[in-house]
Tab-separated table of C-alpha atoms in Angstrom:
chain	number	residue	atom	x	y	z
A	165	MET	CA	-56.170	80.504	-20.123
A	166	ASP	CA	-52.725	81.904	-20.887
A	167	THR	CA	-52.564	85.367	-22.401
A	168	PRO	CA	-51.011	85.323	-25.906
A	169	THR	CA	-47.597	86.912	-26.027
A	170	PRO	CA	-46.968	89.872	-28.343
A	171	LEU	CA	-44.608	87.655	-30.352
A	172	PHE	CA	-47.318	85.018	-30.849
A	173	SER	CA	-49.807	87.692	-31.922
A	174	LEU	CA	-47.296	89.099	-34.384
A	175	LEU	CA	-46.698	85.613	-35.809
A	176	CYS	CA	-50.428	85.071	-36.283
A	177	PHE	CA	-50.741	88.425	-38.063
A	178	PHE	CA	-47.823	87.560	-40.339
A	179	LEU	CA	-49.254	84.149	-41.238
A	180	PHE	CA	-52.690	85.595	-41.859
A	181	SER	CA	-51.188	88.187	-44.208
A	182	LEU	CA	-49.657	85.426	-46.324
A	183	PHE	CA	-53.084	84.021	-47.159
A	184	LEU	CA	-55.233	87.152	-47.072
A	185	GLY	CA	-56.796	88.343	-50.255
A	186	GLU	CA	-56.364	85.305	-52.491
A	187	GLU	CA	-60.069	84.932	-53.068
A	188	GLN	CA	-60.477	88.485	-54.299
A	189	HIS	CA	-57.950	88.099	-57.094
A	190	VAL	CA	-58.366	84.590	-58.539
A	191	VAL	CA	-61.969	84.744	-59.686
A	192	GLU	CA	-62.036	83.629	-63.309
A	193	GLY	CA	-64.188	80.599	-64.033
A	194	SER	CA	-66.054	80.573	-60.708
A	195	ARG	CA	-68.996	78.191	-60.731
A	196	VAL	CA	-72.669	78.815	-60.070
A	197	TRP	CA	-73.607	75.704	-58.114
A	198	THR	CA	-76.842	73.857	-58.743
A	199	PHE	CA	-78.619	70.660	-57.711
A	200	GLY	CA	-78.298	71.422	-54.001
A	201	PHE	CA	-74.559	70.711	-53.598
A	202	ARG	CA	-72.115	73.525	-53.109
A	203	PRO	CA	-68.706	72.577	-51.691
A	204	ASN	CA	-67.604	74.790	-48.836
A	205	MET	CA	-64.383	72.973	-47.883
A	206	LEU	CA	-61.388	71.813	-49.886
A	207	PHE	CA	-58.864	69.278	-48.626
A	208	VAL	CA	-55.618	69.002	-50.561
A	209	PHE	CA	-53.202	66.070	-50.623
A	210	GLY	CA	-50.080	66.109	-52.717
A	211	ASP	CA	-46.701	67.577	-53.542
A	212	SER	CA	-45.185	70.899	-54.631
A	213	TYR	CA	-47.772	71.450	-57.359
A	214	ALA	CA	-50.372	71.859	-54.624
A	215	ASP	CA	-48.359	72.871	-51.529
A	216	THR	CA	-49.028	76.404	-50.273
A	217	GLY	CA	-46.540	76.473	-47.399
A	218	ASN	CA	-46.203	73.189	-45.502
A	219	ASN	CA	-42.527	72.511	-46.135
A	220	ARG	CA	-40.077	73.491	-43.443
A	221	LYS	CA	-38.313	76.762	-44.166
A	222	ALA	CA	-34.859	75.337	-43.577
A	223	LEU	CA	-35.367	72.664	-46.238
A	224	ALA	CA	-37.403	74.138	-49.072
A	225	SER	CA	-36.453	76.552	-51.843
A	226	SER	CA	-40.065	77.782	-51.757
A	227	TRP	CA	-39.170	79.890	-48.702
A	228	LYS	CA	-36.258	81.602	-50.465
A	229	LEU	CA	-36.155	84.566	-52.822
A	230	PRO	CA	-37.155	84.925	-55.615
A	231	TYR	CA	-40.068	82.543	-54.880
A	232	GLY	CA	-43.254	84.474	-54.140
A	233	ILE	CA	-42.167	87.706	-55.846
A	234	THR	CA	-45.420	88.003	-57.791
A	235	PHE	CA	-47.673	86.904	-54.920
A	236	PRO	CA	-47.642	87.701	-52.083
A	237	GLY	CA	-44.499	89.716	-52.853
A	238	LYS	CA	-42.156	87.579	-50.726
A	239	PRO	CA	-41.432	83.872	-50.213
A	240	ALA	CA	-44.474	82.198	-48.644
A	241	GLY	CA	-43.923	78.498	-49.239
A	242	ARG	CA	-45.363	78.166	-52.739
A	243	PHE	CA	-43.135	76.609	-55.403
A	244	SER	CA	-43.701	79.407	-57.875
A	245	ASP	CA	-43.432	83.153	-58.218
A	246	GLY	CA	-47.059	83.371	-57.061
A	247	ARG	CA	-50.275	81.386	-56.874
A	248	VAL	CA	-50.415	77.673	-57.667
A	249	LEU	CA	-53.049	75.136	-58.723
A	250	THR	CA	-54.643	74.976	-55.264
A	251	ASP	CA	-55.311	78.720	-55.268
A	252	PHE	CA	-56.972	78.708	-58.670
A	253	ILE	CA	-59.228	75.756	-57.867
A	254	ALA	CA	-60.219	77.063	-54.418
A	255	ALA	CA	-60.802	80.740	-55.090
A	256	GLY	CA	-61.249	80.623	-58.836
A	257	TYR	CA	-63.576	77.645	-59.208
A	258	LEU	CA	-65.021	76.708	-55.831
A	259	GLY	CA	-65.361	80.301	-54.666
A	260	ILE	CA	-63.817	79.676	-51.242
A	261	LYS	CA	-60.652	80.919	-49.581
A	262	THR	CA	-57.531	78.911	-50.260
A	263	PRO	CA	-57.237	76.339	-47.462
A	264	VAL	CA	-54.333	77.087	-45.157
A	265	PRO	CA	-51.364	74.728	-44.867
A	266	TYR	CA	-51.725	72.023	-42.230
A	267	ARG	CA	-48.652	73.322	-40.376
A	268	TYR	CA	-50.536	76.555	-39.592
A	269	ARG	CA	-53.794	74.902	-38.473
A	270	LYS	CA	-53.455	76.255	-34.922
A	271	GLU	CA	-52.260	79.765	-35.730
A	272	LEU	CA	-54.946	80.204	-38.403
A	273	GLY	CA	-57.722	78.168	-36.827
A	274	GLY	CA	-60.384	80.563	-38.080
A	275	ARG	CA	-59.682	79.404	-41.609
A	276	LEU	CA	-60.265	75.679	-40.955
A	277	LYS	CA	-63.875	76.052	-42.085
A	278	TYR	CA	-62.529	76.255	-45.651
A	279	GLY	CA	-60.603	72.977	-45.328
A	280	LEU	CA	-56.882	72.297	-45.061
A	281	ASN	CA	-53.925	71.767	-47.336
A	282	PHE	CA	-51.934	68.647	-46.409
A	283	ALA	CA	-49.662	68.757	-49.479
A	284	TYR	CA	-45.893	68.832	-48.949
A	285	GLY	CA	-43.410	69.632	-51.680
A	286	GLY	CA	-41.143	66.750	-52.654
A	287	THR	CA	-43.422	64.003	-51.380
A	288	GLY	CA	-45.067	61.109	-53.154
A	289	VAL	CA	-47.517	58.263	-52.857
A	290	PHE	CA	-44.639	56.341	-51.261
A	291	ASP	CA	-41.657	57.714	-49.346
A	292	THR	CA	-39.195	59.885	-51.255
A	293	PRO	CA	-35.895	61.506	-50.185
A	294	ALA	CA	-37.888	64.522	-48.981
A	295	PRO	CA	-38.169	64.229	-45.173
A	296	GLU	CA	-41.849	65.108	-45.271
A	297	PRO	CA	-45.074	63.042	-44.950
A	298	ASN	CA	-46.119	60.842	-47.859
A	299	MET	CA	-49.737	60.613	-49.007
A	300	THR	CA	-50.728	57.952	-46.476
A	301	THR	CA	-49.456	60.113	-43.618
A	302	GLN	CA	-51.184	63.189	-45.051
A	303	ILE	CA	-54.477	61.288	-44.892
A	304	ASP	CA	-53.590	60.222	-41.338
A	305	PHE	CA	-53.540	63.928	-40.443
A	306	LEU	CA	-57.148	64.345	-41.585
A	307	GLN	CA	-58.125	61.152	-39.763
A	308	GLN	CA	-56.623	62.533	-36.551
A	309	LEU	CA	-58.512	65.815	-36.931
A	310	LEU	CA	-61.726	63.798	-37.212
A	311	ASN	CA	-60.767	61.790	-34.139
A	312	ASP	CA	-60.126	65.061	-32.286
A	313	SER	CA	-63.514	66.461	-33.424
A	314	VAL	CA	-61.882	69.349	-35.285
A	315	TYR	CA	-64.041	68.163	-38.178
A	316	SER	CA	-67.053	65.879	-38.206
A	317	LYS	CA	-67.850	63.252	-40.812
A	318	ARG	CA	-71.126	65.068	-41.404
A	319	ALA	CA	-69.298	68.331	-42.124
A	320	LEU	CA	-67.072	66.561	-44.619
A	321	LYS	CA	-70.148	65.701	-46.707
A	322	THR	CA	-69.946	69.271	-48.037
A	323	SER	CA	-66.237	68.975	-48.821
A	324	VAL	CA	-64.195	68.043	-51.872
A	325	ALA	CA	-60.595	66.929	-52.217
A	326	LEU	CA	-57.766	67.579	-54.628
A	327	VAL	CA	-55.079	64.909	-54.946
A	328	SER	CA	-51.999	65.967	-56.894
A	329	LEU	CA	-48.898	63.766	-56.734
A	330	ALA	CA	-46.872	60.804	-58.096
A	331	GLY	CA	-44.200	62.625	-60.140
A	332	ASN	CA	-41.763	62.444	-57.222
A	333	ASP	CA	-42.288	58.691	-56.930
A	334	TYR	CA	-41.033	58.291	-60.487
A	335	SER	CA	-38.145	60.713	-60.035
A	336	ASN	CA	-37.105	58.714	-56.987
A	337	TYR	CA	-37.384	55.447	-58.910
A	338	ILE	CA	-34.974	56.781	-61.533
A	339	ALA	CA	-32.637	58.299	-58.922
A	340	THR	CA	-32.372	54.959	-57.113
A	341	ASN	CA	-31.411	53.154	-60.331
A	342	GLY	CA	-34.738	51.503	-60.951
A	343	SER	CA	-34.641	49.426	-64.112
A	344	THR	CA	-36.359	50.417	-67.330
A	345	ALA	CA	-37.899	46.960	-67.555
A	346	GLY	CA	-39.336	47.318	-64.064
A	347	PHE	CA	-40.838	50.777	-64.605
A	348	PRO	CA	-44.305	49.630	-65.789
A	349	ALA	CA	-44.692	47.347	-62.766
A	350	PHE	CA	-43.672	50.192	-60.455
A	351	ILE	CA	-46.234	52.471	-62.079
A	352	GLY	CA	-48.821	49.799	-61.345
A	353	ARG	CA	-47.784	49.763	-57.682
A	354	VAL	CA	-48.052	53.551	-57.438
A	355	VAL	CA	-51.521	53.639	-58.983
A	356	ASN	CA	-52.742	50.727	-56.859
A	357	GLN	CA	-51.691	52.588	-53.705
A	358	LEU	CA	-53.275	55.771	-55.043
A	359	LYS	CA	-56.516	53.840	-55.454
A	360	VAL	CA	-56.363	52.657	-51.841
A	361	ASN	CA	-55.690	56.203	-50.670
A	362	LEU	CA	-58.489	57.742	-52.745
A	363	LYS	CA	-60.991	55.272	-51.320
A	364	ARG	CA	-59.795	56.036	-47.806
A	365	ILE	CA	-60.372	59.769	-48.315
A	366	HIS	CA	-63.892	58.961	-49.524
A	367	ASN	CA	-64.525	56.731	-46.517
A	368	LEU	CA	-63.625	59.608	-44.212
A	369	GLY	CA	-66.630	61.453	-45.629
A	370	VAL	CA	-65.282	63.631	-48.440
A	371	ARG	CA	-67.966	63.844	-51.110
A	372	LYS	CA	-66.002	64.458	-54.317
A	373	ILE	CA	-62.349	63.644	-55.020
A	374	ALA	CA	-60.348	64.963	-57.967
A	375	ALA	CA	-57.258	62.885	-58.720
A	376	SER	CA	-54.879	64.827	-60.910
A	377	ALA	CA	-53.476	63.061	-63.938
A	378	LEU	CA	-49.747	63.519	-64.306
A	379	GLN	CA	-48.575	66.434	-66.399
A	380	PRO	CA	-46.237	65.588	-69.308
A	381	LEU	CA	-43.116	65.096	-67.199
A	382	GLY	CA	-40.985	64.870	-70.311
A	383	CYS	CA	-41.826	68.502	-71.075
A	384	LEU	CA	-40.558	69.922	-67.783
A	385	PRO	CA	-37.449	72.077	-68.205
A	386	GLN	CA	-35.396	69.547	-66.254
A	387	SER	CA	-36.056	67.168	-69.157
A	388	THR	CA	-36.120	69.617	-72.079
A	389	ALA	CA	-32.802	71.248	-71.105
A	390	GLN	CA	-30.920	68.510	-72.970
A	391	PHE	CA	-32.798	69.611	-76.110
A	392	SER	CA	-32.105	73.332	-75.546
A	393	PHE	CA	-35.690	73.676	-74.255
A	394	GLU	CA	-37.014	73.009	-77.749
A	395	GLN	CA	-38.657	69.588	-77.418
A	396	CYS	CA	-39.963	67.093	-74.889
A	397	ASN	CA	-38.587	63.738	-73.819
A	398	GLU	CA	-41.128	61.418	-75.405
A	399	SER	CA	-39.879	58.344	-73.537
A	400	GLU	CA	-40.816	59.982	-70.245
A	401	ASN	CA	-44.177	61.069	-71.618
A	402	ALA	CA	-44.919	57.491	-72.712
A	403	LEU	CA	-44.517	56.352	-69.095
A	404	VAL	CA	-46.758	59.220	-67.985
A	405	GLY	CA	-49.329	57.945	-70.470
A	406	LEU	CA	-49.304	54.530	-68.793
A	407	HIS	CA	-49.741	56.110	-65.359
A	408	ASN	CA	-52.675	58.198	-66.544
A	409	GLN	CA	-54.299	55.233	-68.272
A	410	LEU	CA	-54.083	53.120	-65.109
A	411	LEU	CA	-55.311	56.039	-62.991
A	412	ALA	CA	-58.386	56.496	-65.188
A	413	GLN	CA	-59.160	52.776	-64.845
A	414	ALA	CA	-58.686	52.943	-61.061
A	415	VAL	CA	-61.092	55.881	-60.816
A	416	ASN	CA	-63.681	54.058	-62.922
A	417	ASP	CA	-63.340	51.011	-60.679
A	418	LEU	CA	-63.788	53.126	-57.546
A	419	ASN	CA	-66.976	54.694	-58.902
A	420	LYS	CA	-68.340	51.227	-59.654
A	421	GLU	CA	-67.329	49.873	-56.251
A	422	THR	CA	-68.998	52.772	-54.435
A	423	ASN	CA	-71.922	53.023	-56.859
A	424	SER	CA	-71.229	56.735	-57.164
A	425	SER	CA	-69.553	59.419	-59.232
A	426	SER	CA	-67.432	60.574	-56.311
A	427	PHE	CA	-64.088	60.122	-58.060
A	428	PHE	CA	-62.821	61.795	-61.201
A	429	VAL	CA	-59.573	62.572	-62.993
A	430	LEU	CA	-58.343	66.128	-63.369
A	431	ASP	CA	-56.923	66.200	-66.891
A	432	MET	CA	-53.641	67.917	-66.158
A	433	TYR	CA	-51.881	66.181	-69.036
A	434	ASN	CA	-54.022	67.687	-71.780
A	435	ALA	CA	-54.317	70.986	-69.917
A	436	PHE	CA	-50.542	71.409	-70.173
A	437	TRP	CA	-50.640	70.439	-73.845
A	438	ASN	CA	-53.453	72.920	-74.475
A	439	VAL	CA	-51.066	75.619	-73.289
A	440	PHE	CA	-48.023	74.276	-75.112
A	441	ASN	CA	-50.058	74.231	-78.310
A	442	GLN	CA	-51.346	77.744	-77.559
A	443	LYS	CA	-54.964	76.628	-77.459
A	444	GLN	CA	-56.067	78.632	-74.494
A	445	ALA	CA	-59.558	78.718	-73.051
A	446	HIS	CA	-62.214	81.398	-72.798
A	447	GLN	CA	-60.105	84.211	-71.371
A	448	VAL	CA	-57.242	86.190	-72.809
A	449	SER	CA	-54.103	84.160	-72.144
A	450	PRO	CA	-50.488	84.943	-72.913
A	451	THR	CA	-48.540	83.384	-75.728
A	452	PHE	CA	-45.473	81.749	-74.248
A	453	VAL	CA	-42.871	82.065	-76.984
A	454	ASN	CA	-40.887	79.121	-75.667
A	455	PRO	CA	-43.033	77.388	-73.029
A	456	PHE	CA	-40.301	74.889	-72.085
A	457	GLU	CA	-37.738	77.506	-71.041
A	458	PRO	CA	-37.925	78.490	-67.331
A	459	CYS	CA	-37.754	81.945	-65.822
A	460	CYS	CA	-35.453	81.116	-62.912
A	461	VAL	CA	-32.453	78.757	-63.198
A	462	GLY	CA	-29.170	78.129	-61.433
A	463	VAL	CA	-26.022	79.541	-63.008
A	464	SER	CA	-24.722	75.981	-63.332
A	465	ALA	CA	-25.867	72.423	-62.713
A	466	ALA	CA	-24.652	72.744	-59.128
A	467	PHE	CA	-27.205	75.456	-58.375
A	468	SER	CA	-30.942	76.005	-58.756
A	469	CYS	CA	-33.475	78.798	-58.476
A	470	GLY	CA	-33.004	80.499	-55.120
A	471	SER	CA	-29.429	79.284	-54.583
A	472	VAL	CA	-26.833	81.544	-53.012
A	473	ASP	CA	-23.165	80.855	-52.271
A	474	GLU	CA	-21.434	80.978	-48.879
A	475	ASN	CA	-21.252	84.773	-49.166
A	476	GLY	CA	-24.951	85.145	-49.911
A	477	VAL	CA	-24.327	85.966	-53.579
A	478	LYS	CA	-27.106	84.837	-55.933
A	479	GLN	CA	-26.274	81.799	-57.997
A	480	TYR	CA	-29.293	81.927	-60.256
A	481	THR	CA	-30.581	84.021	-63.143
A	482	LEU	CA	-34.072	85.466	-63.328
A	483	CYS	CA	-36.069	86.500	-66.386
A	484	SER	CA	-37.208	90.119	-66.619
A	485	ASN	CA	-40.919	89.263	-66.637
A	486	PRO	CA	-42.261	86.048	-65.034
A	487	LYS	CA	-45.604	86.631	-66.794
A	488	SER	CA	-43.889	85.915	-70.097
A	489	LYS	CA	-42.824	82.444	-68.991
A	490	PHE	CA	-44.869	79.293	-68.508
A	491	PHE	CA	-42.329	77.627	-66.219
A	492	TRP	CA	-40.944	79.333	-63.146
A	493	ASP	CA	-38.092	76.920	-62.404
A	494	THR	CA	-37.096	73.561	-63.868
A	495	VAL	CA	-40.240	71.843	-62.543
A	496	HIS	CA	-42.970	74.297	-61.582
A	497	PRO	CA	-45.149	76.708	-63.592
A	498	THR	CA	-45.268	80.434	-62.934
A	499	GLU	CA	-48.478	81.951	-61.594
A	500	GLN	CA	-49.212	82.974	-65.173
A	501	GLY	CA	-48.521	79.438	-66.266
A	502	TRP	CA	-50.958	78.048	-63.712
A	503	ARG	CA	-53.534	80.638	-64.777
A	504	ALA	CA	-53.194	79.440	-68.369
A	505	VAL	CA	-53.499	75.771	-67.313
A	506	TYR	CA	-56.527	76.544	-65.158
A	507	SER	CA	-58.199	78.328	-68.078
A	508	THR	CA	-57.795	75.493	-70.601
A	509	PRO	CA	-60.775	73.555	-71.952
A	510	ALA	CA	-59.226	70.333	-70.616
A	511	LEU	CA	-59.119	71.523	-67.014
A	512	GLN	CA	-62.381	73.449	-67.035
A	513	SER	CA	-64.171	70.389	-68.400
A	514	SER	CA	-62.651	68.234	-65.655
A	515	LEU	CA	-63.585	70.673	-62.902
A	516	LYS	CA	-67.274	70.470	-63.817
A	517	GLN	CA	-67.287	67.038	-62.229
A	518	PHE	CA	-67.018	68.639	-58.788
A	519	TRP	CA	-70.817	69.113	-58.963
């Protein structure tokens, strides 16, 4: 066996430090498990709402300052100033360490017992402009790990999965001049493929699968900017409503087909609205004075959070306190925003279906 080089050892230490300590800090809402089932692994499939560091550094803003300034204090691949949905569900609810990104499965092999995160920012159910694996390919990765005996189907019986994606499919549809009349049919295609993918994850052995409903896309800062961050785009939210309706039906069908309660919807839509309406859950949560206005934005439409010019000069503005803002950039919540979403009655009620 080759002796690890000092550089390789240093890399492993650096990667480990990026994920160390999450479970000690995100503890609100942790569940006391009953009825003999306690998940000990979490597998994550999705996009930037769930990604904790899979995107390539050369391509993703999540590896640039000021991303990661709240946690872990430097850019670490999360599309936020700190922790994201995956962290809160893993450490906060399931009581396990946040699963490491798939790209670090070899360097951080000791953490594979907690599952893996296959989510890549920018991806969708189908291909998007992001040169990263779509949902089908993400599931292929888990299939290959089973084929290679990294995991066994028996071990997966104590695992659960989080699926969080589809927003990028719709952004891509709009960007490629998809017609308004054809949008409902495209939503049907997306949900039908999601249904196929959810069933495939179940067939691999995963016991419980949470499929995230879409958040109100019309309330993201990229949509509310045209209204001075004062109101949502209700046309976009109506399309989100159709997606979520079809997703709920697909999940019900899957439970009937498998004669189980293995599939459920994570009510992200109402969780976001709980926060927007300042109806927080059981813990003390902040009041976001204007929840649609982001903390970090480009100085013009040509730039975004994390942008610098050819001389390395920042081309973005940053709020003085990310904890005061629900949104970090024009798409993603801050850590405090995710904490508020996680704490809502809508999400806590959904999470109970993990057991």
